[in-house]
GROMACS .gro file of C-alpha atoms in nm:
model
  402
    1MET     CA    1  16.274 -10.063  -1.735
    2ILE     CA    2  16.201  -9.719  -1.950
    3VAL     CA    3  16.105  -9.574  -1.641
    4ALA     CA    4  16.418  -9.669  -1.432
    5ILE     CA    5  16.622  -9.555  -1.723
    6ALA     CA    6  16.455  -9.227  -1.747
    7LEU     CA    7  16.492  -9.168  -1.353
    8ILE     CA    8  16.839  -9.255  -1.349
    9VAL     CA    9  16.946  -9.019  -1.621
   10ALA     CA   10  16.710  -8.717  -1.468
   11LEU     CA   11  16.888  -8.785  -1.139
   12VAL     CA   12  17.264  -8.766  -1.287
   13VAL     CA   13  17.182  -8.427  -1.505
   14THR     CA   14  17.019  -8.266  -1.206
   15LEU     CA   15  17.297  -8.355  -0.961
   16ALA     CA   16  17.550  -8.240  -1.238
   17LEU     CA   17  17.368  -7.915  -1.290
   18THR     CA   18  17.349  -7.850  -0.920
   19PHE     CA   19  17.672  -7.934  -0.789
   20GLY     CA   20  17.913  -7.926  -1.071
   21ARG     CA   21  18.208  -7.676  -1.066
   22PHE     CA   22  18.084  -7.481  -1.348
   23ALA     CA   23  17.734  -7.431  -1.158
   24ARG     CA   24  17.889  -7.202  -0.934
   25SER     CA   25  18.039  -6.972  -1.188
   26ASP     CA   26  17.881  -6.645  -1.255
   27GLY     CA   27  17.870  -6.745  -1.646
   28TRP     CA   28  17.617  -7.040  -1.540
   29ARG     CA   29  17.443  -6.849  -1.308
   30ALA     CA   30  17.382  -6.550  -1.582
   31THR     CA   31  17.254  -6.835  -1.840
   32VAL     CA   32  17.004  -6.969  -1.615
   33THR     CA   33  16.757  -6.674  -1.561
   34PRO     CA   34  16.717  -6.643  -1.926
   35LEU     CA   35  16.714  -7.014  -1.974
   36ALA     CA   36  16.449  -7.067  -1.709
   37SER     CA   37  16.214  -6.808  -1.869
   38ILE     CA   38  16.266  -6.976  -2.238
   39ILE     CA   39  16.204  -7.297  -2.121
   40GLY     CA   40  15.826  -7.249  -1.923
   41SER     CA   41  15.554  -7.465  -2.043
   42GLY     CA   42  15.654  -7.443  -2.419
   43PHE     CA   43  15.838  -7.777  -2.425
   44LEU     CA   44  15.509  -7.930  -2.328
   45ILE     CA   45  15.261  -7.783  -2.526
   46CYS     CA   46  15.426  -7.729  -2.855
   47GLY     CA   47  15.454  -8.058  -2.956
   48PRO     CA   48  15.097  -8.130  -2.982
   49LEU     CA   49  14.994  -7.789  -3.111
   50LEU     CA   50  15.244  -7.830  -3.420
   51ALA     CA   51  15.164  -8.175  -3.458
   52ARG     CA   52  14.810  -8.078  -3.490
   53GLU     CA   53  14.856  -7.760  -3.737
   54PHE     CA   54  15.189  -7.891  -3.925
   55GLY     CA   55  15.148  -8.241  -3.907
   56SER     CA   56  15.499  -8.421  -4.010
   57ALA     CA   57  15.648  -8.044  -4.066
   58ALA     CA   58  15.622  -7.975  -3.684
   59LEU     CA   59  15.991  -8.002  -3.652
   60LEU     CA   60  16.021  -7.749  -3.923
   61ALA     CA   61  15.783  -7.498  -3.760
   62MET     CA   62  15.955  -7.553  -3.431
   63ALA     CA   63  16.287  -7.455  -3.635
   64ALA     CA   64  16.104  -7.156  -3.788
   65LEU     CA   65  15.999  -7.014  -3.442
   66LEU     CA   66  16.324  -7.070  -3.277
   67ALA     CA   67  16.511  -6.892  -3.567
   68ILE     CA   68  16.264  -6.593  -3.513
   69ALA     CA   69  16.337  -6.597  -3.136
   70TYR     CA   70  16.724  -6.594  -3.198
   71ALA     CA   71  16.682  -6.301  -3.447
   72ALA     CA   72  16.513  -6.132  -3.208
   73GLY     CA   73  16.782  -6.234  -2.939
   74TRP     CA   74  17.040  -6.086  -3.177
   75VAL     CA   75  16.865  -5.749  -3.184
   76ILE     CA   76  16.840  -5.728  -2.807
   77ARG     CA   77  17.244  -5.829  -2.795
   78PHE     CA   78  17.292  -5.530  -3.020
   79ASN     CA   79  17.090  -5.321  -2.756
   80ILE     CA   80  17.275  -5.434  -2.489
   81VAL     CA   81  17.605  -5.302  -2.595
   82HIS     CA   82  17.469  -4.988  -2.796
   83VAL     CA   83  17.122  -4.883  -2.654
   84GLU     CA   84  17.239  -4.926  -2.270
   85ASN     CA   85  17.538  -4.677  -2.333
   86HIS     CA   86  17.313  -4.430  -2.511
   87LEU     CA   87  17.048  -4.448  -2.243
   88ALA     CA   88  17.323  -4.393  -1.959
   89GLN     CA   89  17.441  -4.041  -2.140
   90ALA     CA   90  17.086  -3.941  -2.267
   91PRO     CA   91  16.900  -3.639  -2.142
   92PHE     CA   92  16.562  -3.698  -1.981
   93ASN     CA   93  16.378  -3.570  -2.303
   94ASP     CA   94  16.558  -3.745  -2.552
   95PRO     CA   95  16.368  -3.936  -2.809
   96ILE     CA   96  16.521  -4.250  -2.761
   97ALA     CA   97  16.528  -4.234  -2.389
   98TRP     CA   98  16.131  -4.192  -2.424
   99THR     CA   99  16.102  -4.449  -2.681
  100ALA     CA  100  16.298  -4.702  -2.436
  101ARG     CA  101  16.079  -4.614  -2.154
  102ILE     CA  102  15.752  -4.690  -2.368
  103THR     CA  103  15.929  -5.031  -2.457
  104GLN     CA  104  15.980  -5.106  -2.066
  105GLY     CA  105  15.628  -5.007  -1.994
  106VAL     CA  106  15.488  -5.292  -2.260
  107LEU     CA  107  15.786  -5.525  -2.090
  108ALA     CA  108  15.650  -5.466  -1.752
  109LEU     CA  109  15.290  -5.535  -1.824
  110ALA     CA  110  15.404  -5.828  -2.010
  111TYR     CA  111  15.595  -5.995  -1.701
  112ALA     CA  112  15.321  -5.909  -1.465
  113VAL     CA  113  15.080  -6.114  -1.673
  114SER     CA  114  15.343  -6.392  -1.741
  115VAL     CA  115  15.447  -6.427  -1.396
  116ALA     CA  116  15.072  -6.460  -1.272
  117TYR     CA  117  15.010  -6.690  -1.554
  118TYR     CA  118  15.318  -6.913  -1.483
  119LEU     CA  119  15.223  -6.950  -1.107
  120LYS     CA  120  14.872  -6.990  -1.156
  121LEU     CA  121  14.964  -7.305  -1.399
  122LEU     CA  122  15.198  -7.414  -1.117
  123ALA     CA  123  14.915  -7.389  -0.879
  124GLU     CA  124  14.647  -7.598  -1.092
  125PHE     CA  125  14.917  -7.861  -1.166
  126SER     CA  126  15.005  -7.888  -0.757
  127LEU     CA  127  14.609  -7.920  -0.715
  128LYS     CA  128  14.546  -8.211  -0.966
  129PRO     CA  129  14.653  -8.470  -0.716
  130ILE     CA  130  14.417  -8.323  -0.435
  131ALA     CA  131  14.045  -8.415  -0.394
  132ILE     CA  132  13.914  -8.055  -0.368
  133ASP     CA  133  13.574  -7.910  -0.463
  134PRO     CA  134  13.617  -7.772  -0.821
  135ALA     CA  135  13.438  -7.474  -0.690
  136TRP     CA  136  13.728  -7.369  -0.421
  137GLU     CA  137  14.016  -7.438  -0.681
  138PRO     CA  138  14.011  -7.108  -0.810
  139LEU     CA  139  14.023  -6.951  -0.441
  140ALA     CA  140  14.324  -7.214  -0.392
  141ALA     CA  141  14.487  -7.125  -0.667
  142ASN     CA  142  14.486  -6.764  -0.609
  143VAL     CA  143  14.603  -6.814  -0.250
  144ILE     CA  144  14.891  -7.071  -0.373
  145VAL     CA  145  15.012  -6.807  -0.604
  146THR     CA  146  14.993  -6.528  -0.340
  147VAL     CA  147  15.222  -6.727  -0.101
  148LEU     CA  148  15.474  -6.804  -0.358
  149ILE     CA  149  15.543  -6.446  -0.468
  150ALA     CA  150  15.535  -6.346  -0.099
  151LEU     CA  151  15.810  -6.605  -0.057
  152MET     CA  152  16.001  -6.509  -0.338
  153THR     CA  153  15.978  -6.134  -0.228
  154LEU     CA  154  16.084  -6.193   0.120
  155LEU     CA  155  16.384  -6.372  -0.018
  156ALA     CA  156  16.476  -6.062  -0.241
  157LEU     CA  157  16.430  -5.844   0.059
  158GLY     CA  158  16.615  -6.069   0.327
  159GLY     CA  159  16.951  -6.056   0.102
  160SER     CA  160  16.983  -6.013  -0.238
  161LEU     CA  161  16.869  -6.095  -0.573
  162ARG     CA  162  17.123  -6.410  -0.568
  163ARG     CA  163  16.873  -6.571  -0.316
  164VAL     CA  164  16.617  -6.588  -0.554
  165GLU     CA  165  16.870  -6.650  -0.851
  166HIS     CA  166  16.944  -6.965  -0.643
  167LEU     CA  167  16.575  -7.074  -0.643
  168ALA     CA  168  16.582  -7.036  -1.004
  169HIS     CA  169  16.905  -7.236  -1.064
  170GLY     CA  170  16.757  -7.518  -0.839
  171THR     CA  171  16.436  -7.531  -1.034
  172VAL     CA  172  16.613  -7.507  -1.381
  173SER     CA  173  16.835  -7.800  -1.267
  174ILE     CA  174  16.539  -8.013  -1.194
  175LYS     CA  175  16.359  -7.878  -1.475
  176ILE     CA  176  16.645  -7.991  -1.754
  177GLY     CA  177  16.715  -8.341  -1.564
  178ILE     CA  178  16.354  -8.425  -1.606
  179ILE     CA  179  16.335  -8.295  -1.980
  180ALA     CA  180  16.666  -8.525  -2.000
  181GLY     CA  181  16.472  -8.803  -1.862
  182LEU     CA  182  16.176  -8.769  -2.072
  183LEU     CA  183  16.424  -8.759  -2.408
  184VAL     CA  184  16.555  -9.075  -2.299
  185ALA     CA  185  16.219  -9.220  -2.269
  186LEU     CA  186  16.086  -9.096  -2.595
  187GLY     CA  187  16.438  -9.219  -2.772
  188ILE     CA  188  16.418  -9.550  -2.616
  189ALA     CA  189  16.037  -9.605  -2.727
  190TRP     CA  190  16.144  -9.491  -3.070
  191ALA     CA  191  16.406  -9.742  -3.120
  192THR     CA  192  16.203 -10.012  -3.004
  193GLY     CA  193  15.948  -9.910  -3.237
  194GLY     CA  194  15.661 -10.088  -3.062
  195MET     CA  195  15.428  -9.808  -3.014
  196ALA     CA  196  15.516  -9.572  -3.332
  197GLY     CA  197  15.223  -9.482  -3.523
  198GLU     CA  198  15.178  -9.367  -3.882
  199LEU     CA  199  15.323  -9.013  -3.950
  200PRO     CA  200  15.026  -8.779  -4.019
  201PRO     CA  201  15.048  -8.565  -4.345
  202VAL     CA  202  15.237  -8.266  -4.380
  203ARG     CA  203  15.032  -7.970  -4.352
  204LEU     CA  204  15.171  -7.624  -4.480
  205SER     CA  205  14.919  -7.330  -4.508
  206TRP     CA  206  14.899  -6.951  -4.455
  207GLY     CA  207  14.613  -7.019  -4.206
  208SER     CA  208  14.879  -7.186  -3.977
  209ILE     CA  209  15.108  -6.845  -3.946
  210PRO     CA  210  14.859  -6.687  -3.688
  211MET     CA  211  14.919  -6.999  -3.428
  212LEU     CA  212  15.303  -7.019  -3.513
  213LEU     CA  213  15.349  -6.658  -3.426
  214GLY     CA  214  15.118  -6.675  -3.137
  215LEU     CA  215  15.379  -6.968  -3.008
  216ILE     CA  216  15.649  -6.646  -2.969
  217ILE     CA  217  15.550  -6.651  -2.580
  218THR     CA  218  15.663  -7.016  -2.534
  219VAL     CA  219  16.038  -6.919  -2.641
  220GLN     CA  220  16.062  -6.578  -2.521
  221GLY     CA  221  16.257  -6.510  -2.189
  222PHE     CA  222  16.612  -6.424  -2.346
  223GLU     CA  223  16.528  -6.047  -2.298
  224THR     CA  224  16.561  -6.117  -1.913
  225SER     CA  225  16.940  -6.066  -1.994
  226ARG     CA  226  16.874  -5.715  -2.095
  227TYR     CA  227  16.781  -5.593  -1.747
  228LEU     CA  228  17.042  -5.796  -1.550
  229GLY     CA  229  17.294  -5.502  -1.598
  230HIS     CA  230  17.271  -5.442  -1.200
  231ALA     CA  231  17.455  -5.805  -1.154
  232TYR     CA  232  17.653  -5.892  -1.489
  233PRO     CA  233  17.890  -5.693  -1.723
  234PRO     CA  234  17.738  -5.655  -2.085
  235GLU     CA  235  18.000  -5.910  -2.251
  236LEU     CA  236  17.882  -6.165  -2.003
  237ARG     CA  237  17.493  -6.107  -2.048
  238ILE     CA  238  17.565  -6.088  -2.433
  239LYS     CA  239  17.727  -6.451  -2.434
  240THR     CA  240  17.517  -6.633  -2.174
  241MET     CA  241  17.188  -6.485  -2.357
  242ARG     CA  242  17.327  -6.670  -2.668
  243HIS     CA  243  17.414  -7.006  -2.449
  244ALA     CA  244  17.056  -6.976  -2.323
  245GLN     CA  245  16.886  -6.967  -2.656
  246TRP     CA  246  17.121  -7.229  -2.803
  247ILE     CA  247  17.041  -7.474  -2.498
  248ALA     CA  248  16.662  -7.390  -2.520
  249SER     CA  249  16.700  -7.443  -2.910
  250ALA     CA  250  16.846  -7.793  -2.845
  251ILE     CA  251  16.597  -7.899  -2.612
  252TYR     CA  252  16.300  -7.790  -2.806
  253LEU     CA  253  16.413  -7.952  -3.165
  254ALA     CA  254  16.516  -8.301  -2.972
  255PHE     CA  255  16.191  -8.313  -2.804
  256ILE     CA  256  15.999  -8.252  -3.144
  257ALA     CA  257  16.216  -8.469  -3.332
  258LEU     CA  258  16.156  -8.770  -3.064
  259LEU     CA  259  15.780  -8.702  -3.057
  260THR     CA  260  15.774  -8.792  -3.453
  261PRO     CA  261  15.646  -9.136  -3.417
  262PHE     CA  262  15.386  -8.992  -3.192
  263LEU     CA  263  15.301  -8.713  -3.389
  264SER     CA  264  14.954  -8.891  -3.505
  265ARG     CA  265  14.830  -8.942  -3.144
  266ALA     CA  266  14.992  -8.580  -3.044
  267ALA     CA  267  14.779  -8.410  -3.316
  268ALA     CA  268  14.465  -8.562  -3.165
  269THR     CA  269  14.545  -8.397  -2.822
  270GLU     CA  270  14.639  -8.046  -2.690
  271GLY     CA  271  14.799  -7.897  -2.416
  272VAL     CA  272  14.987  -8.045  -2.118
  273ALA     CA  273  14.731  -8.341  -2.122
  274GLY     CA  274  14.832  -8.429  -2.443
  275ILE     CA  275  15.194  -8.510  -2.337
  276LEU     CA  276  15.052  -8.661  -2.036
  277ASP     CA  277  14.862  -8.902  -2.226
  278ILE     CA  278  15.156  -9.008  -2.465
  279MET     CA  279  15.413  -9.022  -2.179
  280ALA     CA  280  15.163  -9.240  -2.017
  281LEU     CA  281  15.133  -9.456  -2.328
  282ILE     CA  282  15.493  -9.531  -2.328
  283ALA     CA  283  15.499  -9.583  -1.939
  284PRO     CA  284  15.222  -9.469  -1.690
  285ALA     CA  285  15.498  -9.386  -1.426
  286LEU     CA  286  15.616  -9.117  -1.672
  287GLY     CA  287  15.299  -8.915  -1.628
  288VAL     CA  288  15.438  -8.843  -1.293
  289PHE     CA  289  15.769  -8.708  -1.461
  290VAL     CA  290  15.547  -8.468  -1.685
  291LEU     CA  291  15.378  -8.317  -1.402
  292ILE     CA  292  15.707  -8.262  -1.194
  293GLY     CA  293  15.849  -8.094  -1.503
  294ALA     CA  294  15.563  -7.882  -1.557
  295VAL     CA  295  15.547  -7.768  -1.197
  296SER     CA  296  15.913  -7.694  -1.207
  297SER     CA  297  15.888  -7.526  -1.545
  298GLN     CA  298  15.647  -7.293  -1.421
  299LEU     CA  299  15.831  -7.197  -1.091
  300SER     CA  300  16.168  -7.140  -1.270
  301ALA     CA  301  16.005  -6.957  -1.538
  302ALA     CA  302  15.794  -6.724  -1.322
  303VAL     CA  303  16.117  -6.659  -1.093
  304ALA     CA  304  16.322  -6.591  -1.399
  305ASP     CA  305  16.066  -6.333  -1.524
  306SER     CA  306  16.020  -6.167  -1.145
  307ILE     CA  307  16.385  -6.119  -1.152
  308GLY     CA  308  16.367  -5.931  -1.529
  309SER     CA  309  16.090  -5.741  -1.425
  310GLY     CA  310  16.286  -5.636  -1.107
  311GLY     CA  311  16.559  -5.542  -1.302
  312LEU     CA  312  16.349  -5.345  -1.544
  313VAL     CA  313  16.214  -5.155  -1.285
  314ASN     CA  314  16.546  -5.077  -1.129
  315GLU     CA  315  16.694  -4.929  -1.449
  316VAL     CA  316  16.357  -4.740  -1.548
  317SER     CA  317  16.409  -4.557  -1.197
  318HIS     CA  318  16.793  -4.492  -1.282
  319ARG     CA  319  16.881  -4.708  -1.005
  320LYS     CA  320  16.667  -4.499  -0.745
  321ILE     CA  321  16.449  -4.804  -0.656
  322SER     CA  322  16.660  -5.080  -0.583
  323VAL     CA  323  16.605  -5.438  -0.716
  324PRO     CA  324  16.462  -5.598  -0.412
  325LEU     CA  325  16.211  -5.326  -0.392
  326ALA     CA  326  16.168  -5.310  -0.729
  327PHE     CA  327  16.096  -5.711  -0.726
  328THR     CA  328  15.839  -5.634  -0.437
  329LEU     CA  329  15.663  -5.374  -0.675
  330ALA     CA  330  15.668  -5.613  -0.966
  331GLY     CA  331  15.549  -5.912  -0.721
  332ALA     CA  332  15.259  -5.691  -0.617
  333LEU     CA  333  15.143  -5.606  -0.977
  334ALA     CA  334  15.152  -5.996  -1.038
  335VAL     CA  335  14.938  -6.060  -0.757
  336LEU     CA  336  14.665  -5.804  -0.851
  337VAL     CA  337  14.659  -5.986  -1.184
  338VAL     CA  338  14.590  -6.298  -1.028
  339TRP     CA  339  14.322  -6.197  -0.826
  340LEU     CA  340  14.155  -5.947  -1.067
  341THR     CA  341  14.183  -6.138  -1.392
  342ASP     CA  342  14.187  -6.501  -1.531
  343PRO     CA  343  14.540  -6.527  -1.658
  344PHE     CA  344  14.406  -6.790  -1.930
  345GLN     CA  345  14.190  -6.522  -2.091
  346VAL     CA  346  14.490  -6.249  -2.097
  347VAL     CA  347  14.762  -6.484  -2.209
  348ALA     CA  348  14.703  -6.371  -2.551
  349LEU     CA  349  14.763  -6.007  -2.429
  350SER     CA  350  15.073  -6.129  -2.278
  351SER     CA  351  15.196  -6.311  -2.607
  352ARG     CA  352  15.098  -5.976  -2.816
  353ALA     CA  353  15.293  -5.777  -2.553
  354PHE     CA  354  15.612  -5.946  -2.585
  355ALA     CA  355  15.600  -5.953  -2.950
  356LEU     CA  356  15.512  -5.549  -2.922
  357PHE     CA  357  15.816  -5.508  -2.700
  358TYR     CA  358  16.065  -5.692  -2.946
  359ALA     CA  359  15.914  -5.487  -3.228
  360MET     CA  360  16.012  -5.164  -3.037
  361GLN     CA  361  16.347  -5.311  -2.943
  362CYS     CA  362  16.403  -5.343  -3.314
  363LEU     CA  363  16.282  -4.970  -3.340
  364LEU     CA  364  16.520  -4.865  -3.063
  365ALA     CA  365  16.801  -5.049  -3.255
  366VAL     CA  366  16.733  -4.865  -3.569
  367LEU     CA  367  16.727  -4.545  -3.409
  368VAL     CA  368  17.041  -4.593  -3.205
  369SER     CA  369  17.229  -4.721  -3.492
  370LEU     CA  370  17.143  -4.378  -3.704
  371LYS     CA  371  17.224  -4.173  -3.427
  372ARG     CA  372  17.550  -4.326  -3.310
  373GLY     CA  373  17.673  -4.486  -3.598
  374ALA     CA  374  17.683  -4.815  -3.499
  375GLY     CA  375  17.611  -5.114  -3.721
  376THR     CA  376  17.590  -5.111  -4.085
  377PHE     CA  377  17.290  -5.089  -4.361
  378ALA     CA  378  17.282  -5.459  -4.333
  379HIS     CA  379  17.242  -5.442  -3.944
  380ARG     CA  380  16.953  -5.153  -3.963
  381ALA     CA  381  16.787  -5.380  -4.281
  382GLY     CA  382  16.761  -5.688  -4.054
  383PHE     CA  383  16.655  -5.476  -3.762
  384VAL     CA  384  16.331  -5.375  -3.973
  385VAL     CA  385  16.245  -5.690  -4.105
  386ILE     CA  386  16.255  -5.839  -3.766
  387GLY     CA  387  16.046  -5.557  -3.634
  388LEU     CA  388  15.778  -5.609  -3.922
  389ILE     CA  389  15.787  -6.011  -3.820
  390CYS     CA  390  15.704  -5.904  -3.453
  391LEU     CA  391  15.438  -5.646  -3.563
  392VAL     CA  392  15.244  -5.904  -3.774
  393ALA     CA  393  15.274  -6.161  -3.444
  394VAL     CA  394  15.120  -5.855  -3.250
  395PHE     CA  395  14.834  -5.822  -3.510
  396VAL     CA  396  14.727  -6.174  -3.619
  397GLY     CA  397  14.917  -6.421  -3.360
  398ALA     CA  398  14.672  -6.633  -3.198
  399PRO     CA  399  14.661  -6.750  -2.879
  400ALA     CA  400  14.876  -7.088  -2.801
  401GLU     CA  401  14.848  -7.140  -2.439
  402GLY     CA  402  14.556  -7.161  -2.214
   0.00000   0.00000   0.00000
């Protein structure tokens, strides 16, 4: 019964997001890219991790993490207006322009690692149902990732970035549909009360802060709007980034809240396997939902970060490198990361690189605010505080994925 209801909800939501009138609007398309990147594997792993570290305060910890992310988004929305205008007129040797280039270099590295990581996770999920010699799994996963990146690159080269955005759009629709089904299943299980366990005690300590800051990578992705200037005007990017963060925050908070009766079980597990155990406890077939959700999450997040990376290279080159070619270069860098490193070992570097990028965005906001007289003293103080929080994440954030 629970599985049937969850499946119906998932189908209805997926079809509405795919074929609804609003789904064809530029507003929704510009929302999809940051939304796809924000909702990667985070909604699957945050529950067990936060339950283990914070107990019954897991929802409060998730809210704090989302607040940090929204504050960083506020800085980037300021920069979409003021930094972009400054860089469009700044000479090559302008100090702010050089700071922006360094910032973009940090983000390019973070994107390459994150795309490789998302697709490597996707490959491993895809290989789970297949009986394959464990010795060959790494090679098979690397081949799958390379093929996926090549296909996305061919889409970009064969037409325009719109074709790649359609891929992101489709996977986001499936992902949100599956998440809706999982939320309904959790809600029914909670309402019946048959499987609810005793809540773990609230745990709050300074030692939990590094792990919480290490989870920044699970709620990042909104910064992709900053590098979609080739496709959408600033006003639309600002509005849709805000919408993407609102939608993602609602999903994260609802998921953690509905996991509340199962926090004791979640605290004893970790990673995607933990969510698989909990959902299988409610109904065994829901494990398939989790696997499909995980695969669609990784694909949509990888596509979104690839789009952001292509826009980034396009901006850095002052439009001399086209977006499809930039997309190809970003894909080649991701392939190198896949074959030369183990993404699970370098995910902490990716998380810290994103935190460093946000800190540098705060620095850019302060510099441009002072130079152009944009914003108030309260704005600059806010930029500094958010930048310091991001720097703390760079130096003490513990790896939360992998």
